[in-house]
Coordinates of C-alpha atoms and ligand atoms in Angstrom, one line a residue:
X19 CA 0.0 0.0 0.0
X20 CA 1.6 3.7 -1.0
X21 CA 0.1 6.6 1.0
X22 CA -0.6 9.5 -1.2
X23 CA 2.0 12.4 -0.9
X24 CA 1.6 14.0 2.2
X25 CA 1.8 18.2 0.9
X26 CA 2.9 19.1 4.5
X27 CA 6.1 16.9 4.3
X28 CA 7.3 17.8 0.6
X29 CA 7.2 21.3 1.7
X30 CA 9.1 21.0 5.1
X31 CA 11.7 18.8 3.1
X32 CA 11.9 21.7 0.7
X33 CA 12.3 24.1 3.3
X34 CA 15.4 21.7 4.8
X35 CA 17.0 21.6 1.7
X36 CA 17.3 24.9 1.5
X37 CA 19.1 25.1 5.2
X38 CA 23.1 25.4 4.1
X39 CA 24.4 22.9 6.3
X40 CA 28.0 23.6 5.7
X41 CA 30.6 25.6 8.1
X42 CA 29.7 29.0 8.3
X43 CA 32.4 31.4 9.3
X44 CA 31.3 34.0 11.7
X45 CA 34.1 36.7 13.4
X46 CA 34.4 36.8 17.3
X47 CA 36.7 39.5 18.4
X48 CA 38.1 39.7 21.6
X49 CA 38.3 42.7 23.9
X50 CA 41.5 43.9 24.8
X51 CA 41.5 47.2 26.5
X52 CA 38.1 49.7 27.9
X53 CA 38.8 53.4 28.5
X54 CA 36.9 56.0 28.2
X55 CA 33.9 55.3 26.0
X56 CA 36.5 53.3 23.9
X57 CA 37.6 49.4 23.5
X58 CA 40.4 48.0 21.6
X59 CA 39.1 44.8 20.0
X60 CA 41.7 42.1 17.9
X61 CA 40.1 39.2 15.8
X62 CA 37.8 40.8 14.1
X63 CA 39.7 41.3 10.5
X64 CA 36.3 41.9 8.1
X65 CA 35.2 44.7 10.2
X66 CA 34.7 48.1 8.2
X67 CA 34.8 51.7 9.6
X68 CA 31.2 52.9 11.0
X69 CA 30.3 48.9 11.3
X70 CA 28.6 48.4 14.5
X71 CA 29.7 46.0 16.9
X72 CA 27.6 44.0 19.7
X73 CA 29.5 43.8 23.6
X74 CA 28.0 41.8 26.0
X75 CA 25.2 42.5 27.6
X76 CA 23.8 44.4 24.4
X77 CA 25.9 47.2 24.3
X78 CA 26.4 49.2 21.2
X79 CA 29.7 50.2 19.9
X80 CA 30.9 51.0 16.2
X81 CA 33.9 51.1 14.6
X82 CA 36.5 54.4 14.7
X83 CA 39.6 53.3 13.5
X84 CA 41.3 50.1 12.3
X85 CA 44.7 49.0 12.6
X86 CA 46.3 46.1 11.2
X87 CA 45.8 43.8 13.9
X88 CA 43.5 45.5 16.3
X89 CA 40.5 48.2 15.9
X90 CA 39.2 50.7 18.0
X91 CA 35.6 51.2 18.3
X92 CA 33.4 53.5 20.2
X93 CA 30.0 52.6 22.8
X94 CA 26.7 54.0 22.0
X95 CA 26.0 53.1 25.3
X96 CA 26.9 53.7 28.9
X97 CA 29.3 51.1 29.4
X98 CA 28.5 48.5 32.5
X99 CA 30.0 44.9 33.0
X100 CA 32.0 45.1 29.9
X101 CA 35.7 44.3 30.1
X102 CA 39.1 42.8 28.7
X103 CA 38.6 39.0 27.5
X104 CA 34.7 39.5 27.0
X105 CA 33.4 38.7 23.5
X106 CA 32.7 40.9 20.4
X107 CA 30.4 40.1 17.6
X108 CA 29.5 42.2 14.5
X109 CA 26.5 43.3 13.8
X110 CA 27.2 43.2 10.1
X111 CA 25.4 46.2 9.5
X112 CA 27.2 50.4 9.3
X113 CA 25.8 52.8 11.4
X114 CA 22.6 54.1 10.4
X115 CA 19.5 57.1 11.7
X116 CA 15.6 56.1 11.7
X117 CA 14.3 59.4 9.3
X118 CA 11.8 61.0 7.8
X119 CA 8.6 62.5 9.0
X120 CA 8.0 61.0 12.2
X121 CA 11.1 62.9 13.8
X122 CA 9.2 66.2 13.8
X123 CA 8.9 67.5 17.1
X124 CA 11.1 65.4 18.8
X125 CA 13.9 65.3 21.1
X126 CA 16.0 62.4 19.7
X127 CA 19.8 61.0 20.5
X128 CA 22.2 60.4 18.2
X129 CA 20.8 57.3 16.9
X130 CA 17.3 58.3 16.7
X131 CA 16.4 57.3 20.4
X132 CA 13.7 59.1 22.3
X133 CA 14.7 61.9 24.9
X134 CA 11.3 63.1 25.1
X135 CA 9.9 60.7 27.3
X136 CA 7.1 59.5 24.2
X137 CA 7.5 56.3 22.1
X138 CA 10.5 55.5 19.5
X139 CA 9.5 58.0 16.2
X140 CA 7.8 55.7 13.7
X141 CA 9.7 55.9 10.9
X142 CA 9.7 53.2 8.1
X143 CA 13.1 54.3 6.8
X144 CA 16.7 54.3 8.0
X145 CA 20.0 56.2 6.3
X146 CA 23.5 55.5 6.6
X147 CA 25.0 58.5 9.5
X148 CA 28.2 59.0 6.6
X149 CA 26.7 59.9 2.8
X150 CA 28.6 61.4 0.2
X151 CA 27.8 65.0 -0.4
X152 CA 26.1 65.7 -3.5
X153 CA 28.3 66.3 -6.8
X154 CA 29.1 69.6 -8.3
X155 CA 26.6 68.4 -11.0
X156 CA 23.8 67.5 -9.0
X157 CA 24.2 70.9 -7.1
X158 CA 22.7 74.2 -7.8
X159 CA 23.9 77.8 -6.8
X160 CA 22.1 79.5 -4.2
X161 CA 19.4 81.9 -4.6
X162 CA 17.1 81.7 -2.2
X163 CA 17.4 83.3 1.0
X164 CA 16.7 81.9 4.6
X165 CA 14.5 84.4 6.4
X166 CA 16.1 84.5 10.5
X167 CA 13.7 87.7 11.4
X168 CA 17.8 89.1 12.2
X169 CA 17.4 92.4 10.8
X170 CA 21.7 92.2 11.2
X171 CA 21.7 89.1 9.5
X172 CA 18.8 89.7 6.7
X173 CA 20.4 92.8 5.9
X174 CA 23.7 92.9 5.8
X175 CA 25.1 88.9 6.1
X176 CA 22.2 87.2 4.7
X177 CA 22.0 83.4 4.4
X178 CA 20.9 81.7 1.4
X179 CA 19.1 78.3 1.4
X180 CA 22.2 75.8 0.8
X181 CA 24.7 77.8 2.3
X182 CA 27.3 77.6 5.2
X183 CA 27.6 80.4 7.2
X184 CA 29.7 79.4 10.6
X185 CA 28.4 81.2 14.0
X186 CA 31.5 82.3 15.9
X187 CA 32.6 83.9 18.7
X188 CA 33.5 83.9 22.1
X189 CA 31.8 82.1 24.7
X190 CA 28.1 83.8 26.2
X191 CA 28.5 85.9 23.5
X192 CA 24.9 85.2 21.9
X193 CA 25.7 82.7 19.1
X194 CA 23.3 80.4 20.1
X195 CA 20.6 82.9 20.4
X196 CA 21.3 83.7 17.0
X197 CA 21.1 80.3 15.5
X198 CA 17.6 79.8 17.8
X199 CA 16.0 83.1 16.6
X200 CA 16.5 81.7 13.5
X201 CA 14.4 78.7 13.7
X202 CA 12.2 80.1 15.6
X203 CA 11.4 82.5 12.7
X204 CA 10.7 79.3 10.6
X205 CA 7.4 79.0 12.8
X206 CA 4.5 79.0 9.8
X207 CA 7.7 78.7 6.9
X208 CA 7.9 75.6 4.8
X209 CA 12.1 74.9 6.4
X210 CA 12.7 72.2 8.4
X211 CA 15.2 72.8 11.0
X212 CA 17.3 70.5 12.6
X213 CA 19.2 71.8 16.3
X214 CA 22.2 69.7 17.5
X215 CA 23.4 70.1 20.8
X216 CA 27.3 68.5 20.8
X217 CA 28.8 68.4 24.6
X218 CA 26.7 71.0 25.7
X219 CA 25.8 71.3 29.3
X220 CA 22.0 69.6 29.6
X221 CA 20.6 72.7 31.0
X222 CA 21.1 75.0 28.1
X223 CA 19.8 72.6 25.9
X224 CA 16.6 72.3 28.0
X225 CA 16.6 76.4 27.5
X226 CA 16.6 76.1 23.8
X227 CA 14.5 73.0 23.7
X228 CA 12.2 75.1 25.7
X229 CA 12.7 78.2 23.9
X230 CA 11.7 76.3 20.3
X231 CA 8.7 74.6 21.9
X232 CA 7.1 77.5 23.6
X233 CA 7.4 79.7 20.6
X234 CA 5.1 77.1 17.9
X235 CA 8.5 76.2 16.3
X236 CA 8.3 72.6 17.4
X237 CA 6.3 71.2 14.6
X238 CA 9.1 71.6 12.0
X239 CA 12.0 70.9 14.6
X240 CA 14.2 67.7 15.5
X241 CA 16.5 68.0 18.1
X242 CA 19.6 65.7 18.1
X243 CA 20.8 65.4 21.4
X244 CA 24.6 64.1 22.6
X245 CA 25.2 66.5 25.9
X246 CA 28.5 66.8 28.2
X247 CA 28.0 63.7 29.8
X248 CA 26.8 61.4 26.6
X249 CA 29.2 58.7 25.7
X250 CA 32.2 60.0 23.7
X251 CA 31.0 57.9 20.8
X252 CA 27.4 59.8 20.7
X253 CA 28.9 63.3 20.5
X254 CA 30.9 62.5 17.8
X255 CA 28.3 60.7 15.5
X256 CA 25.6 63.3 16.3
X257 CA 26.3 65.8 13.4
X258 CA 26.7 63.2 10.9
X259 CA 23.3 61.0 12.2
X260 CA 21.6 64.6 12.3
X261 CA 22.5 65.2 8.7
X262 CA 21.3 62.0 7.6
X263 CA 18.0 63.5 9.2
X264 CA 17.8 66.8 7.2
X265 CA 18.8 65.3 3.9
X266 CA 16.1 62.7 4.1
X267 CA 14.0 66.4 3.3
X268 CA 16.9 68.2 0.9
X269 CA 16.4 65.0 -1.3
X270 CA 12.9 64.9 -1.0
X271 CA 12.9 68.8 -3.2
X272 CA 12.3 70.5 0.4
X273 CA 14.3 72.7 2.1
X274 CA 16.0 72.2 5.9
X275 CA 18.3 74.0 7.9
X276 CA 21.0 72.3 10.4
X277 CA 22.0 74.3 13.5
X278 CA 25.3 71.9 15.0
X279 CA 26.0 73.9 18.6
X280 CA 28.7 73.4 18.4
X281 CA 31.4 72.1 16.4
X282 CA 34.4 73.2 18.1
X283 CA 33.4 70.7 21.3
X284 CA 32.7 68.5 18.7
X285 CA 36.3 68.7 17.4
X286 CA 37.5 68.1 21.5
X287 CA 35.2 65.1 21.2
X288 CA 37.2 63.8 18.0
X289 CA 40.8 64.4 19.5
X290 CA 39.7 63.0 23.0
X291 CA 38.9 59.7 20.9
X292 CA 41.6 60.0 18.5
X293 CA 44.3 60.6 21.6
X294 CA 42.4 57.2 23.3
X295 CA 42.9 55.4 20.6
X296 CA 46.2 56.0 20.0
X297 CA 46.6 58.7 17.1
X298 CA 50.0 61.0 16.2
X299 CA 48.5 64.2 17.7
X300 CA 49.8 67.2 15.1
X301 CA 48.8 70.7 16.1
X302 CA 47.1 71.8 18.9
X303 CA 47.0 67.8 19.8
X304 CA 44.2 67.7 16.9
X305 CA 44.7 63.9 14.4
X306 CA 45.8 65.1 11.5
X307 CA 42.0 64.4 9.5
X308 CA 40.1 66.9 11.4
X309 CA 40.0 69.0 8.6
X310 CA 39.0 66.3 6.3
X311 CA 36.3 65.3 9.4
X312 CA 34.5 68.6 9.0
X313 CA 34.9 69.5 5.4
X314 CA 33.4 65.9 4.6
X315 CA 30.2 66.9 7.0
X316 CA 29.8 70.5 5.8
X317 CA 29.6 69.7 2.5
X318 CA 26.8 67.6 2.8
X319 CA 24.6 71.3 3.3
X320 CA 23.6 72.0 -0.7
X321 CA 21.6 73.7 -2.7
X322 CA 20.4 70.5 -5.5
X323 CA 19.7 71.1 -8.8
X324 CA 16.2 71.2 -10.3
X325 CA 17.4 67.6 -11.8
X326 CA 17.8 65.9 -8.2
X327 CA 14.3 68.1 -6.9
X328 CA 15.8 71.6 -5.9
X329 CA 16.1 71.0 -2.5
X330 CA 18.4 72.4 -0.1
X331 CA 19.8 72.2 3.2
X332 CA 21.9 75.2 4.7
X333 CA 23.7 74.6 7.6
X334 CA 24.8 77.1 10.2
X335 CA 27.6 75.2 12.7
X336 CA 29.0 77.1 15.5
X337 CA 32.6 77.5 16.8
X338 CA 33.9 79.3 20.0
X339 CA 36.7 81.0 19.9
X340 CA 39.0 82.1 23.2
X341 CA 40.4 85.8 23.9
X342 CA 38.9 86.8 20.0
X343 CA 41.4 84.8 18.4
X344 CA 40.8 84.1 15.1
X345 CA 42.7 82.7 13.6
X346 CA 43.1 79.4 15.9
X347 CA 43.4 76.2 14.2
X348 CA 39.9 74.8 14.5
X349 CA 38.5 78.1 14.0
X350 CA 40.5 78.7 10.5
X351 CA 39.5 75.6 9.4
X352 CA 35.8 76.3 10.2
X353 CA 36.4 79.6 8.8
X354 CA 37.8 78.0 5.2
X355 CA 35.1 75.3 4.8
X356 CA 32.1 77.8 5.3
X357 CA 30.6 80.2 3.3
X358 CA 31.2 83.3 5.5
X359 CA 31.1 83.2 8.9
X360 CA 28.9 85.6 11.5
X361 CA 31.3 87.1 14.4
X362 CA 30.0 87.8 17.8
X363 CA 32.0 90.0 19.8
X364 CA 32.4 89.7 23.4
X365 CA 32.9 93.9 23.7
X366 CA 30.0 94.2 22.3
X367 CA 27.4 92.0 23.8
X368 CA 29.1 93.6 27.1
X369 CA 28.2 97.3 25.5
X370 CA 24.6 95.8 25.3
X371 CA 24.4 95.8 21.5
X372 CA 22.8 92.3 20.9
X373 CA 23.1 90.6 18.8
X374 CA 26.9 91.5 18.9
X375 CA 27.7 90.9 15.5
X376 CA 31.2 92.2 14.7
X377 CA 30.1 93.9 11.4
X378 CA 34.0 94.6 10.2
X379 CA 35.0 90.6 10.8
X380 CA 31.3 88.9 9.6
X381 CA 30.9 88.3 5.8
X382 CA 28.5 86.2 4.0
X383 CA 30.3 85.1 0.8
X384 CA 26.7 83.7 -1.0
X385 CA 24.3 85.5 1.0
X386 CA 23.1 88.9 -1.6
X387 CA 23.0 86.4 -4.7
X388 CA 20.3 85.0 -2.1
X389 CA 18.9 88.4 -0.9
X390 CA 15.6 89.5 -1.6
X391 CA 15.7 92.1 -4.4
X392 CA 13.8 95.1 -2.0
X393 CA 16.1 94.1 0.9
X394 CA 19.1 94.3 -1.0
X395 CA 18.3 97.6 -2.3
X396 CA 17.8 99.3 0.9
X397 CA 20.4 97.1 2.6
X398 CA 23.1 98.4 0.1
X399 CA 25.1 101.6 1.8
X400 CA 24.1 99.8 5.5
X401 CA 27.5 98.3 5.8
X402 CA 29.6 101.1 5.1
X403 CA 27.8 104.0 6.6
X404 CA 27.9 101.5 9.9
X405 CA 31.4 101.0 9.6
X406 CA 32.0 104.4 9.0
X407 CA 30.1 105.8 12.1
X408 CA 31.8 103.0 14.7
X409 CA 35.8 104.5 13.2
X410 CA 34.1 108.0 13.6
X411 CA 32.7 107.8 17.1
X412 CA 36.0 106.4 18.5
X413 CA 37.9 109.9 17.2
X414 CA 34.6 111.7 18.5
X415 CA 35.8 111.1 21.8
X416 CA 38.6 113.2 21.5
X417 CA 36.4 116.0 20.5
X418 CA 33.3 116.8 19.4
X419 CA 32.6 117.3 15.1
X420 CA 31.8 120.8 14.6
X421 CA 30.8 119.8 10.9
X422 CA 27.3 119.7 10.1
X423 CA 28.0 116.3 7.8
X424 CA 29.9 114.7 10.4
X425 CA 26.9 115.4 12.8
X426 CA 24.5 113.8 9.8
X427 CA 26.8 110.7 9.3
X428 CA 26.6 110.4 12.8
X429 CA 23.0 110.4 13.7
X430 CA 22.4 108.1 10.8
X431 CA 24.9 105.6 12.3
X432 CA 23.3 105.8 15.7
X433 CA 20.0 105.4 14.5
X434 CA 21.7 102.1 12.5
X435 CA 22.9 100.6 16.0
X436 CA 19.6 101.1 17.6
X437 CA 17.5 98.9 14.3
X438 CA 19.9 96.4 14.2
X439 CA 19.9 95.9 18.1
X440 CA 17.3 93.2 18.6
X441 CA 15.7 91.3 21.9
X442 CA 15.5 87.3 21.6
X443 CA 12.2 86.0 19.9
X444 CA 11.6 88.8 18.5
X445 CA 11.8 88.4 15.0
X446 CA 10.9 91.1 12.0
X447 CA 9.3 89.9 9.2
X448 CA 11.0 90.7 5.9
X449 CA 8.2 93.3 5.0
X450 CA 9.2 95.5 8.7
X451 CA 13.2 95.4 7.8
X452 CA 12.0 97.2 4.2
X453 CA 10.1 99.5 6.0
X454 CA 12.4 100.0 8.5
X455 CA 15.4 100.2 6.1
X456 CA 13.7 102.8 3.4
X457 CA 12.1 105.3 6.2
X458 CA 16.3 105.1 7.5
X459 CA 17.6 105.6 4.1
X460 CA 14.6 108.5 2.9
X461 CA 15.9 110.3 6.2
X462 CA 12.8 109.6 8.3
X463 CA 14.3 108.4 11.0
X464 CA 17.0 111.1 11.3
X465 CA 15.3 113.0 13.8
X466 CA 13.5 110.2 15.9
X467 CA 15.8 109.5 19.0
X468 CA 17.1 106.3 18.9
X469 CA 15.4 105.2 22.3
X470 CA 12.3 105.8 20.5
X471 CA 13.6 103.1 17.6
X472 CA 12.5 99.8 19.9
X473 CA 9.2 101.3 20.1
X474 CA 8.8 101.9 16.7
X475 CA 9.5 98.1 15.7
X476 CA 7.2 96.7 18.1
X477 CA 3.9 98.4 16.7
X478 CA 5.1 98.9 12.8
X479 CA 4.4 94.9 12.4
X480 CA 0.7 95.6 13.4
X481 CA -0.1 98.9 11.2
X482 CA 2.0 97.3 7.8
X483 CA -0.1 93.9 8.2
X484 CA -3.3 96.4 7.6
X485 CA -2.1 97.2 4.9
X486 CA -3.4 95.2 2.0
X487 CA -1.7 97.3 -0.5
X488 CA 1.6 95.2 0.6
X489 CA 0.5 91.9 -0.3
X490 CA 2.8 91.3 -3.4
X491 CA 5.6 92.6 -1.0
X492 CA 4.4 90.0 1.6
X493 CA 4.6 87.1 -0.9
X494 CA 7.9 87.8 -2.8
X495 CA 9.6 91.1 -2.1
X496 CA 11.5 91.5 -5.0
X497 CA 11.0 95.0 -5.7
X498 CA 9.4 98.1 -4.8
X499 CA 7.2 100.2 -6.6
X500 CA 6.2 103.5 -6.0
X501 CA 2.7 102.9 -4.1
X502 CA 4.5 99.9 -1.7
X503 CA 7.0 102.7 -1.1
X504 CA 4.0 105.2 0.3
X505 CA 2.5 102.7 2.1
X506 CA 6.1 101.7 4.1
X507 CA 6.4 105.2 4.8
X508 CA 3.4 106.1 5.9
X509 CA 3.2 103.3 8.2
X510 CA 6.8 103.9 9.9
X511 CA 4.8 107.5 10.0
X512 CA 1.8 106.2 11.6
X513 CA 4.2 104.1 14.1
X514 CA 5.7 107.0 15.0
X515 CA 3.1 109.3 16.0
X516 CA 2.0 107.0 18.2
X517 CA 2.4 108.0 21.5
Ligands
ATP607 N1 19.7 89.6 21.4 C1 19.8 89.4 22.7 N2 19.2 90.2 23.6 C2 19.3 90.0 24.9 N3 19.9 89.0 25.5 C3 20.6 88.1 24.7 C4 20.5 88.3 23.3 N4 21.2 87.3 22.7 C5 21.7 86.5 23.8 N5 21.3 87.0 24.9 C6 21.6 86.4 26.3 O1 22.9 86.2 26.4 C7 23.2 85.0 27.1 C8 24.2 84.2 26.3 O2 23.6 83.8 25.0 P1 23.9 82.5 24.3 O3 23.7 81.3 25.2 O4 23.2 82.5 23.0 O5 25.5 82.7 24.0 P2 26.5 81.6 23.5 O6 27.6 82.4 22.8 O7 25.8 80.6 22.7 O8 27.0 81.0 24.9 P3 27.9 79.7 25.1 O9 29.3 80.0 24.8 O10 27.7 79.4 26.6 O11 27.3 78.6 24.2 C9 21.9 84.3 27.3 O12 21.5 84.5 28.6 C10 21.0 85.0 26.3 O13 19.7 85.0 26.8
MG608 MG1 25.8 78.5 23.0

């Protein structure tokens, strides 16, 4: 007797047969030394940079550096019960960031953990934390601008979508205000922004955290997250996983903006690892490919042609300088691989004018190619009549100008200081720095004392938004014509007469 074919048994036979029964090679490294947030691991020869690599107990590392015989890699994760002898396997996989959509509004770690208290971010798709930066053909120039609601930046160092432009200055000098001002002017704007706090202490990022969410900038926001006390490993990766984040949108066609506060304790971050692990030191005890480490990050902030969607992602890092200096050797690198850099001085934030922007030492290389046609216009003699009235004031301590120019240029320079002073979150929409700029310019403000000027640009908002006549201006303020140009005036007017 033959029992028919039983269809349950040919299929688990087939599924058997497909089970390679042969050796299967699999790496098990050793560990060999733990310091610091870093291991030295041999017998693991296949292992790439950026793979990540499984300790015991579940703890994450990836890999930094290779050497012939040994590697170095870095924890993810606070490291407890993990020592010399234990056992190493790889994960065969390179780092990589959950992204997309589902990171809006959150408060994320480096690898796309919550900080926020809610549920993992439910994204479907992952990037690699290191991507090539677009090619020279699939890149654009800029021409759009980014709108920070700085009348100092807007005007005179303005920042176009895809560009670099590097934050600097010395420390409590207002750079991060800067950078947070700016995304908090995206509240309502089609940019995504993207804050990264590197070795920061955990209480000022909770201040801009807090500052971002209070002021209905959250919906467009991540925050990347790798404070003081976060594993060596995390600081480092958390500019590179946060760009994975923002380009996600720049290759979708939309347009995001990177904020990394800031790079130069990223750079510490990258020496303290590369000293660890065992590195020449060259100058300033820096490895020799910390130029190559931020030039390869920086570049990743583009414009992209209309071939690859147009997007763009602009990037505005952050360096702290000591005692002004310049031209240190983190901050000259920063300096070359940026398109301009913003300067706050320490003088000035002392003298009160905030944001202290050092106008003789800030340039934005891209930034008017990006400027709004009507800003630039009114914006064009700012800079030098400035400049002109900070070199005359210092000889006007020596003695007054009898000349009746002199006393012109003057008041025109003081009336400057006092619009480009600004409190925090309290940006100007484009439409009040064109009215504010062309009542300056026509000689309207000449005669307004300049404690009046604060005033004036918290009510002007109110009386131009009336004002349907500005509509165009509102939507794209490329140029003025005649009637927009009554209708600015006689609302600074209107502003003014009020009591
Ligand atoms: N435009 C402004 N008007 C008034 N106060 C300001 C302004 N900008 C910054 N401040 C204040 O100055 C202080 C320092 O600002 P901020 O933290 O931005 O400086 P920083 O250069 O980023 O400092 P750090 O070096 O510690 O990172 C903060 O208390 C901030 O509120
Ligand atoms: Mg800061």
């Amino acid at each position: 007797m033959t029992l028919p074919p039983d269809p349950a048994l040919a299929r688990l036979k087939a599924r058997v047969a497909d089970i390679p029964l042969g050796a299967k090679a699999e790496e098990i490294g050793t560990v060999l030394a733990i310091g610091d947030g870093l291991a030295t691991v041999a017998g693991l020869p296949g292992a790439r940079l950026n793979e990540i690599l499984e300790f015991p107990g579940g703890t994450l590392g990836f890999v930094l550096s290779l050497e012939e015989e040994v590697l170095h890699a870095a924890f993810l994760d606070p490291v407890i019960g993990v020592g010399a002898g234990d056992r190493v396997i790889r994960r065969d996989a390179l780092l990589s960031v959950p992204v997309g959509e589902a990171l809006l509004g959150r408060v994320v770690d480096p690898l796309g953990r919550p900080l926020d208290g809610l549920p993992a971010p439910d994204a479907a798709e992952r990037l690699p934390t290191e991507r090539p930066a677009p090619s020279i053909i699939e890149r654009d120039f800029v021409s759009e601008p980014v709108e920070t609601g700085l009348l100092v930046v807007d005007a005179l160092f303005a920042v176009g979508r895809g560009q670099r432009e590097l934050i600097i200055g010395e420390r409590q000098t207002g750079k991060t205000a800067i950078a947070v001002d700016a995304i908090i002017n995206q509240a309502g704007s089609d940019l995504v922004c993207i804050y990264v706090a590197i070795g920061q202490r955990m209480t000022a990022v909770r201040r801009v955290i807090e500052a971002i969410h209070g002021r209905g900038a959250s919906g467009l926001t991540i925050v990347v997250m790798a404070e003081a006390t976060a594993e060596p490993g995390l600081r480092w990766l958390a500019p590179f996983a946060a760009t994975s984040m923002a380009e996600w949108f720049r290759d979708r066609g939309r347009h995001a903006l990177i904020v990394y506060d800031d790079l130069t304790k990223h750079a510490a971050t990258h020496r303290e690892l590369a000293l660890l692990s065992g590195q020449p030191p060259g100058r300033e005890a820096f490895p020799g490919d910390i130029f190559y480490l931020h030039a390869r990050l920086l570049e990743r902030s583009a414009k992209l042609s209309a071939a690859r969607g147009g997007g763009s992602l602009t990037a505005l890092p952050i360096a702290e300088i000591e005692a002004g200096n310049l031209s240190a050797y983190i901050p000259t690198n920063l300096i070359s691989i940026s398109d301009g850099q913003i300067v706050t001085s320490a003088t000035l934030f002392a003298a009160n004018q905030r944001p202290a922007v050092d106008i003789g030492l800030s340039v934005s290389r891209v930034g008017g190619k990006a400027q709004w046609g009507a800003v630039k216009s009114q914006a064009g003699r700012l800079r030098l009549d400035y400049a002109q009235y900070l070199e005359m004031k210092m000889f006007a301590r020596f003695g007054g100008f009898g000349d009746a120019a002199m006393k012109a240029r003057m008041a025109r320079g003081e009336r400057i200081g006092a619009l480009l002073a600004q409190d925090r979150f309290a940006p100007l929409a484009t439409v009040t720095q064109i009215a504010l700029l062309l009542a300056l310019n026509e000689g309207h403000l000449d005669e307004v004392p300049p404690d009046r000027i604060p005033a004036l640009k918290s009510v002007l908002p109110d009386i131009l938004a009336a004002e349907p006549v500005l509509d165009t201006l509102r939507a794209r303020p490329e140029k003025l014509d005649d009637a927009e140009r009554s209708a600015l005036l006689a609302a600074v007017r209107t502003a003014l007469d009020r009591p």
